[in-house]
Short mmCIF file of C-alpha atoms and ligand atoms in Angstrom, two decimals:
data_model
loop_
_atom_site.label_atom_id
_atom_site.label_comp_id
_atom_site.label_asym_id
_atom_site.label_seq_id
_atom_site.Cartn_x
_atom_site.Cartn_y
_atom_site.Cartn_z
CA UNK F 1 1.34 15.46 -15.86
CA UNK F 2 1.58 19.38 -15.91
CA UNK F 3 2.99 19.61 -12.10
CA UNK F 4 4.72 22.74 -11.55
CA UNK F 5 7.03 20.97 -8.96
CA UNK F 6 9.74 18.82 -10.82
CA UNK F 7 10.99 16.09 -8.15
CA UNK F 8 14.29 13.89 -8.69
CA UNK F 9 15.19 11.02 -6.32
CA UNK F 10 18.53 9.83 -5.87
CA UNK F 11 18.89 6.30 -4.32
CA UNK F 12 20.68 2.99 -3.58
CA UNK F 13 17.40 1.74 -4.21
CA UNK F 14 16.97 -1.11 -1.31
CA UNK F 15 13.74 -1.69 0.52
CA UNK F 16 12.52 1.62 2.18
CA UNK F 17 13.97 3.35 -1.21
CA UNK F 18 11.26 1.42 -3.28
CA UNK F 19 8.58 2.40 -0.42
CA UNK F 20 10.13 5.87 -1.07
CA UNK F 21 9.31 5.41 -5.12
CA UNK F 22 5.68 4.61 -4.18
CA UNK F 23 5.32 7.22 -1.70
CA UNK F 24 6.44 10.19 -4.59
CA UNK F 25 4.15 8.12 -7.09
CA UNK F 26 0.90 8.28 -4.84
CA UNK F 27 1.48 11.81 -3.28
CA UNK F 28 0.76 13.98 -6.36
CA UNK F 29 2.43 16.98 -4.99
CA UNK F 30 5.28 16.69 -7.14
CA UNK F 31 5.99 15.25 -11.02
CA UNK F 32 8.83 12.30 -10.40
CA UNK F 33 11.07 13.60 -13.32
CA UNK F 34 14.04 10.89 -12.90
CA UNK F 35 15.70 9.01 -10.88
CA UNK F 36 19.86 8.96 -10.37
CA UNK F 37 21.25 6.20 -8.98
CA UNK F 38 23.85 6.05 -6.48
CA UNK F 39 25.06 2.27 -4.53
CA UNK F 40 24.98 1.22 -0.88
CA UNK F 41 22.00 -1.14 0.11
CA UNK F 42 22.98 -2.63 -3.90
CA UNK F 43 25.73 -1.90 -6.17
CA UNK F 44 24.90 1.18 -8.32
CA UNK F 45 24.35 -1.56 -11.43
CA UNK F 46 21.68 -3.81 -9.50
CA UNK F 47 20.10 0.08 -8.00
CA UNK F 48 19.31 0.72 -11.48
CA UNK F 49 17.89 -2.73 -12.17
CA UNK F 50 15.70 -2.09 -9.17
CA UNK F 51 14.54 1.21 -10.14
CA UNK F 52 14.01 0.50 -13.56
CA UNK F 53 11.63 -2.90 -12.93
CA UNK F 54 9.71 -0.74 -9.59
CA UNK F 55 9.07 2.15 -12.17
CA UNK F 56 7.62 0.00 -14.35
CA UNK F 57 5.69 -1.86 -11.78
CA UNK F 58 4.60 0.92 -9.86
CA UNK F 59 2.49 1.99 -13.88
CA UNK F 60 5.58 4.69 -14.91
CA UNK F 61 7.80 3.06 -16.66
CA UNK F 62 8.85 6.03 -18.69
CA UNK F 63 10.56 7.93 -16.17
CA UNK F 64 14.12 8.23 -16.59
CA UNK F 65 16.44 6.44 -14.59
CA UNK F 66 20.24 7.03 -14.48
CA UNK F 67 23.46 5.18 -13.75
CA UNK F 68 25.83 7.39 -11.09
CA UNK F 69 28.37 6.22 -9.08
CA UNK F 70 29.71 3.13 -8.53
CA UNK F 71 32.08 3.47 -5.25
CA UNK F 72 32.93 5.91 -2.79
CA UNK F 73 35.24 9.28 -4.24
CA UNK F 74 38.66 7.68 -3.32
CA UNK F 75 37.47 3.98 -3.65
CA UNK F 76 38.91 1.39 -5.87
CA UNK F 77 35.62 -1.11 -5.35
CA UNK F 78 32.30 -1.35 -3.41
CA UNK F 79 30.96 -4.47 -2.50
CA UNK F 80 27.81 -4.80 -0.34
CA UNK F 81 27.70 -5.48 3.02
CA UNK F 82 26.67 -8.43 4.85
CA UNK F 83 24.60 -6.15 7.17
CA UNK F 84 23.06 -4.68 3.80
CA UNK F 85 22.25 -8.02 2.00
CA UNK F 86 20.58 -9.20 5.59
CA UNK F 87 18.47 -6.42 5.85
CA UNK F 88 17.00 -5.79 1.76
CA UNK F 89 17.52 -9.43 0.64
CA UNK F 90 20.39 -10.19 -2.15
CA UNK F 91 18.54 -8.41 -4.94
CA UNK F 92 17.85 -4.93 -2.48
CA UNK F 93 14.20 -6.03 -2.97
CA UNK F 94 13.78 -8.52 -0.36
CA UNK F 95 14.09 -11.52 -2.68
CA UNK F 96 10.98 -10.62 -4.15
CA UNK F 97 11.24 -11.32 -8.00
CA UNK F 98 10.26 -8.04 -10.33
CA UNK F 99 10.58 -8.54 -14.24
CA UNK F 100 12.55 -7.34 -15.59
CA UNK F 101 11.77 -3.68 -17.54
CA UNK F 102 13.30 -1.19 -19.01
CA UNK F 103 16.61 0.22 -19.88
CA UNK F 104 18.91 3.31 -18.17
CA UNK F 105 19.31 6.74 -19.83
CA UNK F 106 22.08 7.60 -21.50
CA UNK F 107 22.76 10.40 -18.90
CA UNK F 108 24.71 10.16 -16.11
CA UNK F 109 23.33 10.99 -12.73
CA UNK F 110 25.19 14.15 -12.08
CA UNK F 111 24.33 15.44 -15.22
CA UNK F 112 20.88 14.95 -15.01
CA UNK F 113 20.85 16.60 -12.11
CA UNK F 114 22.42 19.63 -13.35
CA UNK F 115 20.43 19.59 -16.58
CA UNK F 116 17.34 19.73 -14.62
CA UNK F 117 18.58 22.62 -11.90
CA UNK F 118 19.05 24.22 -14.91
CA UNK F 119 15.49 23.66 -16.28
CA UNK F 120 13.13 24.04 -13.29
CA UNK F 121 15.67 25.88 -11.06
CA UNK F 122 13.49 26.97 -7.74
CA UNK F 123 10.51 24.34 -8.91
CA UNK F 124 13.22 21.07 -8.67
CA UNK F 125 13.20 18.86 -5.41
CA UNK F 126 16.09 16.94 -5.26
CA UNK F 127 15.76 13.93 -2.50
CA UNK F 128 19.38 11.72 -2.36
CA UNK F 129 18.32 8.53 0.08
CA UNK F 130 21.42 6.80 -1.11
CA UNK F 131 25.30 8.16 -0.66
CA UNK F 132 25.60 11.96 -1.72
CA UNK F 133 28.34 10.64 -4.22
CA UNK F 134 26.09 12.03 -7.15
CA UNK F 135 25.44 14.85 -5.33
CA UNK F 136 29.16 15.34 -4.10
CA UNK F 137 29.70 15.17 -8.43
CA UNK F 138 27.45 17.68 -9.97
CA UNK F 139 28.68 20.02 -6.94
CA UNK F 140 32.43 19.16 -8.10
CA UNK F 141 31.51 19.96 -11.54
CA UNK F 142 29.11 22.85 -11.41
CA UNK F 143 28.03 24.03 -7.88
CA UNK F 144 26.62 27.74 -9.09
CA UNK F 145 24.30 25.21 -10.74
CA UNK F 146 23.46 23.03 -8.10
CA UNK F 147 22.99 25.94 -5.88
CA UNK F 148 19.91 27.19 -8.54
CA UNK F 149 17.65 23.60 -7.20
CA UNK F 150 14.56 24.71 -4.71
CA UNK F 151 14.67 22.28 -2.12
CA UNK F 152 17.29 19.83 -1.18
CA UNK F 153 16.46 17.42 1.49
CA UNK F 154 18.41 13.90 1.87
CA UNK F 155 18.44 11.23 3.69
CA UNK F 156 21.43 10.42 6.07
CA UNK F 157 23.14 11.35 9.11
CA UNK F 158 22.30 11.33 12.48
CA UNK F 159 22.90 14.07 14.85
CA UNK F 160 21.39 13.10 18.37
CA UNK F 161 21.67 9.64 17.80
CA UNK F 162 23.91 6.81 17.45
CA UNK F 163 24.59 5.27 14.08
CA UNK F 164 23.51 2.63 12.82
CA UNK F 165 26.39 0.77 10.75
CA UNK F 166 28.94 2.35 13.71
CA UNK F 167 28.25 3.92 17.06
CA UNK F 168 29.02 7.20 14.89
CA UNK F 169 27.77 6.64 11.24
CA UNK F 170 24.58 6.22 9.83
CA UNK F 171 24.79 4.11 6.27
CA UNK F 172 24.39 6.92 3.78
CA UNK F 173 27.07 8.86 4.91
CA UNK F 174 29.29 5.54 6.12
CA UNK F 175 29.26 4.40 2.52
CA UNK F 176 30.83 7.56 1.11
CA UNK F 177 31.95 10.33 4.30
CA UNK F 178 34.33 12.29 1.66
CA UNK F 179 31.18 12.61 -0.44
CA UNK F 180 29.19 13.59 2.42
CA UNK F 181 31.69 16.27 3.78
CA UNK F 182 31.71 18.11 0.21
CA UNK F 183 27.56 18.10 0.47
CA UNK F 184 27.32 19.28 3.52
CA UNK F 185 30.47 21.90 3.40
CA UNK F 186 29.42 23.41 0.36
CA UNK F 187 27.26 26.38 1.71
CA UNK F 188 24.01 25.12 -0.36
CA UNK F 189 20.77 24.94 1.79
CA UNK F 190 19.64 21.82 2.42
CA UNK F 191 17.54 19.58 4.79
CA UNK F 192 18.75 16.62 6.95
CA UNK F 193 16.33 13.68 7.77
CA UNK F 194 18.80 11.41 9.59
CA UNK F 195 18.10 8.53 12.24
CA UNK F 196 17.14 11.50 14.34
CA UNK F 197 13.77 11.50 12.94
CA UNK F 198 13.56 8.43 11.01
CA UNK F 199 13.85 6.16 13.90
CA UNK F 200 10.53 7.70 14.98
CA UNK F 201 8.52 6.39 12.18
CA UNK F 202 7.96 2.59 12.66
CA UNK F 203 5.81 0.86 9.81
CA UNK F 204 3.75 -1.89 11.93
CA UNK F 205 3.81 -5.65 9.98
CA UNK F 206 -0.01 -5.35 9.94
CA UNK F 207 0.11 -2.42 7.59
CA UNK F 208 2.36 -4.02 5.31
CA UNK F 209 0.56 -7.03 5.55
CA UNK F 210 -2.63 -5.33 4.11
CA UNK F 211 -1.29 -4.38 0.61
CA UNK F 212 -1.27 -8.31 -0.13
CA UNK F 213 -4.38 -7.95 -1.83
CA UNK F 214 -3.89 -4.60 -3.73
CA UNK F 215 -3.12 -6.05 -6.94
CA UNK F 216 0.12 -6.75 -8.13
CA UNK F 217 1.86 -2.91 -7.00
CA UNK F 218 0.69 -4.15 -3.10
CA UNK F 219 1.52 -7.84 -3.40
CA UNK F 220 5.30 -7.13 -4.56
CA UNK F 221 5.16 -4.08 -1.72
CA UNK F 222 3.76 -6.17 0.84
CA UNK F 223 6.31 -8.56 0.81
CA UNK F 224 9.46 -6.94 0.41
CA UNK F 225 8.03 -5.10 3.45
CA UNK F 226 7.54 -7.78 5.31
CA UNK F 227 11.06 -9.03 4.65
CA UNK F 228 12.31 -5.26 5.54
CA UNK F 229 10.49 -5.79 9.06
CA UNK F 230 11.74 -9.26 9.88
CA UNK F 231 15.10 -8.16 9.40
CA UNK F 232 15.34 -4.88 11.34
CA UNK F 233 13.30 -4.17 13.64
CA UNK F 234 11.33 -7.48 13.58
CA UNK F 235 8.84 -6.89 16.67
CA UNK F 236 8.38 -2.91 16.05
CA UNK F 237 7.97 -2.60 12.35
CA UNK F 238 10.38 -1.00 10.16
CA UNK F 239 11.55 2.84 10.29
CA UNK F 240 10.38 4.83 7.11
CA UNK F 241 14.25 6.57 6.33
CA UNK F 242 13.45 6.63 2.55
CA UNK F 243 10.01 7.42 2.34
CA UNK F 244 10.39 10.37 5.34
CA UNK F 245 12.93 11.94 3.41
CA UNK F 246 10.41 12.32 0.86
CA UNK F 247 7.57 13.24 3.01
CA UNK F 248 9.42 16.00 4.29
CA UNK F 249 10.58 17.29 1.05
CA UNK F 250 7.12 17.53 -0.52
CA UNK F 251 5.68 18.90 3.20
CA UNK F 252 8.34 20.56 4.78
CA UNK F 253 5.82 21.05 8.06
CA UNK F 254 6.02 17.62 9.01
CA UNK F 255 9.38 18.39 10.44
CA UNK F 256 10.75 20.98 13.22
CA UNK F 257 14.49 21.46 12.33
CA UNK F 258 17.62 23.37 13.73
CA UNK F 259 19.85 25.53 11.17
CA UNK F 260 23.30 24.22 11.68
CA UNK F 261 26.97 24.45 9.38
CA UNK F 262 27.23 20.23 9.50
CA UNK F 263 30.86 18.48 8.62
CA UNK F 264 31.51 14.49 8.27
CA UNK F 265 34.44 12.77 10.01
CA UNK F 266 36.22 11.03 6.77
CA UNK F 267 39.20 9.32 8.66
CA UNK F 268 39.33 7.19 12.00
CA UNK F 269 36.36 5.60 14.47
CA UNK F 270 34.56 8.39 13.79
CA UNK F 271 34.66 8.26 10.31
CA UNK F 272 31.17 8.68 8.88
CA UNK F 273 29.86 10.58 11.55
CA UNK F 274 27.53 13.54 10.73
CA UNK F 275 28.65 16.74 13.52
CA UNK F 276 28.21 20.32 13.66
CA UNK F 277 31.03 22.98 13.50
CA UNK F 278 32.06 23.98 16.51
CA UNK F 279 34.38 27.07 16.10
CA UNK F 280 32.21 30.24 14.77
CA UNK F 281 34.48 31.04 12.35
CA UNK F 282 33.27 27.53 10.91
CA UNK F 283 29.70 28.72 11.97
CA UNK F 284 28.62 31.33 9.73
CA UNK F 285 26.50 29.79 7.25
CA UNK F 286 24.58 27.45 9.17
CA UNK F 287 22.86 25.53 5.53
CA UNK F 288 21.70 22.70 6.83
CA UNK F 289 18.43 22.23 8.58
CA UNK F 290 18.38 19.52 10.76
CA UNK F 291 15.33 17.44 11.13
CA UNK F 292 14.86 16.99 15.08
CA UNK F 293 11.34 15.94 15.65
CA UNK F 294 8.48 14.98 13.44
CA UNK F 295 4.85 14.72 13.30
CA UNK F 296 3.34 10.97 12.47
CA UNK F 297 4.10 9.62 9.11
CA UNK F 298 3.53 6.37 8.87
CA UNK F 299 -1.02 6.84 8.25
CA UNK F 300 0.31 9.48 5.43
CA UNK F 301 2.67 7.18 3.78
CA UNK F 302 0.00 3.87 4.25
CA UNK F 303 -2.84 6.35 2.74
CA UNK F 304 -0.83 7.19 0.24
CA UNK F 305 0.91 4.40 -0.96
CA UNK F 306 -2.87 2.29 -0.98
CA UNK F 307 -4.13 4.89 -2.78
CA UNK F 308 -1.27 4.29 -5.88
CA UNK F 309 -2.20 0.45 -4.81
CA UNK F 310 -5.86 1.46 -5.83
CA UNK F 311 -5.27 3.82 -9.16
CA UNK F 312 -2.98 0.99 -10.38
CA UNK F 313 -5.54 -1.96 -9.80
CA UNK F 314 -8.45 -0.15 -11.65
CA UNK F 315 -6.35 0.96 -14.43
CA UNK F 316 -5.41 -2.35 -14.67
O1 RIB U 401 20.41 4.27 7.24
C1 RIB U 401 19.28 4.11 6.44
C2 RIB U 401 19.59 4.40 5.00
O2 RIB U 401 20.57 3.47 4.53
C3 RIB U 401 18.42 4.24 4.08
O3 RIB U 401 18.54 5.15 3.02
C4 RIB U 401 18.60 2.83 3.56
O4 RIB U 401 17.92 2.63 2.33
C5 RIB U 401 20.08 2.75 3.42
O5 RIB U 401 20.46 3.35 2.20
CA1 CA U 402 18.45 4.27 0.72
#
């Protein structure tokens, strides 16, 4: 594709994950090098399955996608939650039957995401919408390296807001808080899109409705949206946490943010809460940009996604 900026997602990939694969498809901004995959909405095993068979549906079914971690650092197991299984269906698709495609790399997700800091250092995008476990890995292993990848933006958190799994914690960082204190404690500059800004991005049923007849791509989309919006938000439409996350990494104007040094509470009711340092000496390196407020998103993400609807059915 020749795109001088590389882009590598890293998800649990659930509902608003695969609207997040179709959003990176149809923008064009940035070449979808791989995908790492992490567990939460699915177990990391059935993430990959997902991936793999939306790829290939979604016409690129030769980008990588790796296995990464299977439970939280400390964890003997992961099993998804009810909450989880009500919201993206027992298959993280909404039910909606893909065939089957494809096979993993032989990579491992924090790997690839070194290898490729490595390669395209300042031109790579990473984008974790899953746990930061992966993340939490290649910065264990190699953070100099890590530190070398342009733009960082994930996913998770929420500042201003209450959770949504807890009062405090928002699902990414629930799933995994030890991963998520290591992320956001290790100095590297990054971008949070938590529930602060994601809540603000409903996807109306009538939008998702209209990809029905956009060919296969839309059908599949249309109804594992639909799902999505029954179970969350039913009335309102669904928020867009995967696909903002995304949008924001590829235009970074769509969001205002405030520079602060961010923690996660590992241990206790709090646990999985995303806060800011509150001692200076903790203060000085304020790397995380927190997304605040944001303009509209949900006409970009329907143009774009119908326009990958569109490409697909006349290539067809
Ligand atoms: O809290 C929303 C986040 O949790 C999204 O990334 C969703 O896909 C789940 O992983
Ligand atoms: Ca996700």
């Amino acid at each position: 594709m020749g795109m001088e900026k590389k882009l590598i997602l890293d998800m649990d990939t659930g509902i608003d994950d695969a609207m997040a694969i179709a959003y990176a498809l149809g923008s064009g901004k940035a070449e979808l090098i791989g995908v790492t995959c992490s567990f939460g909405n699915v177990t990391n095993e059935t993430a990959v399955r997902n991936t793999l068979d939306l790829l290939s549906l979604l016409g690129a079914p030769e980008i990588p996608v790796c296995r990464g971690a299977e439970r939280a650092i400390g964890a003997e197991s992961f099993t998804v939650s009810k909450g989880c299984m009500d919201v993206h269906g027992e298959n993280g698709v909404g039910n909606v039957t893909l065939p089957h495609r494809g096979t993993p790399c032989d990579t491992a997700a924090a790997d690839f995401i070194l290898e490729a800091a490595e390669k395209y250092g300042q031109n790579l995008i990473l984008v974790p919408t899953g746990t930061l476990t992966n993340l939490a890995a290649a910065i264990r292993k190699d953070s100099e390296t890590v530190r070398k990848i342009g733009r960082i933006v994930f996913m998770g958190g929420a500042l201003t807001v209450a959770g949504n799994v807890t009062p405090y914690a928002e699902a990414n960082i629930w799933n995994d808080p030890e991963a998520a204190k290591i992320v956001l404690e290790s100095g590297i500059p990054m971008t949070m899109v938590g529930l602060d800004v994601t809540l603000k991005t409903l996807l109306t049923r009538d939008i998702a409705e209209s990809w029905a007849e956009m060919g296969e791509a839309g059908r599949a989309l249309s109804e594992m949206v639909c799902y999505y919006i029954q179970h969350e938000y039913e009335a309102l439409g669904c928020a867009l946490h995967d696909p903002l996350a995304v949008g924001i990494a590829l235009d970074p104007e769509l969001a205002q943010t405030h520079p602060f040094a961010m923690t996660a509470v590992t241990k206790g009711e709090a646990a999985g809460r995303t806060i800011a340092h509150s001692f200076p000496h903790q203060c000085v390196n304020p790397s995380v940009q927190v997304a605040l407020e944001v303009e509209p998103f949900a006409a970009l993400f329907n143009e774009t996604i119908t326009g990958l609807f569109k490409r697909l059915m006349e290539t067809a």
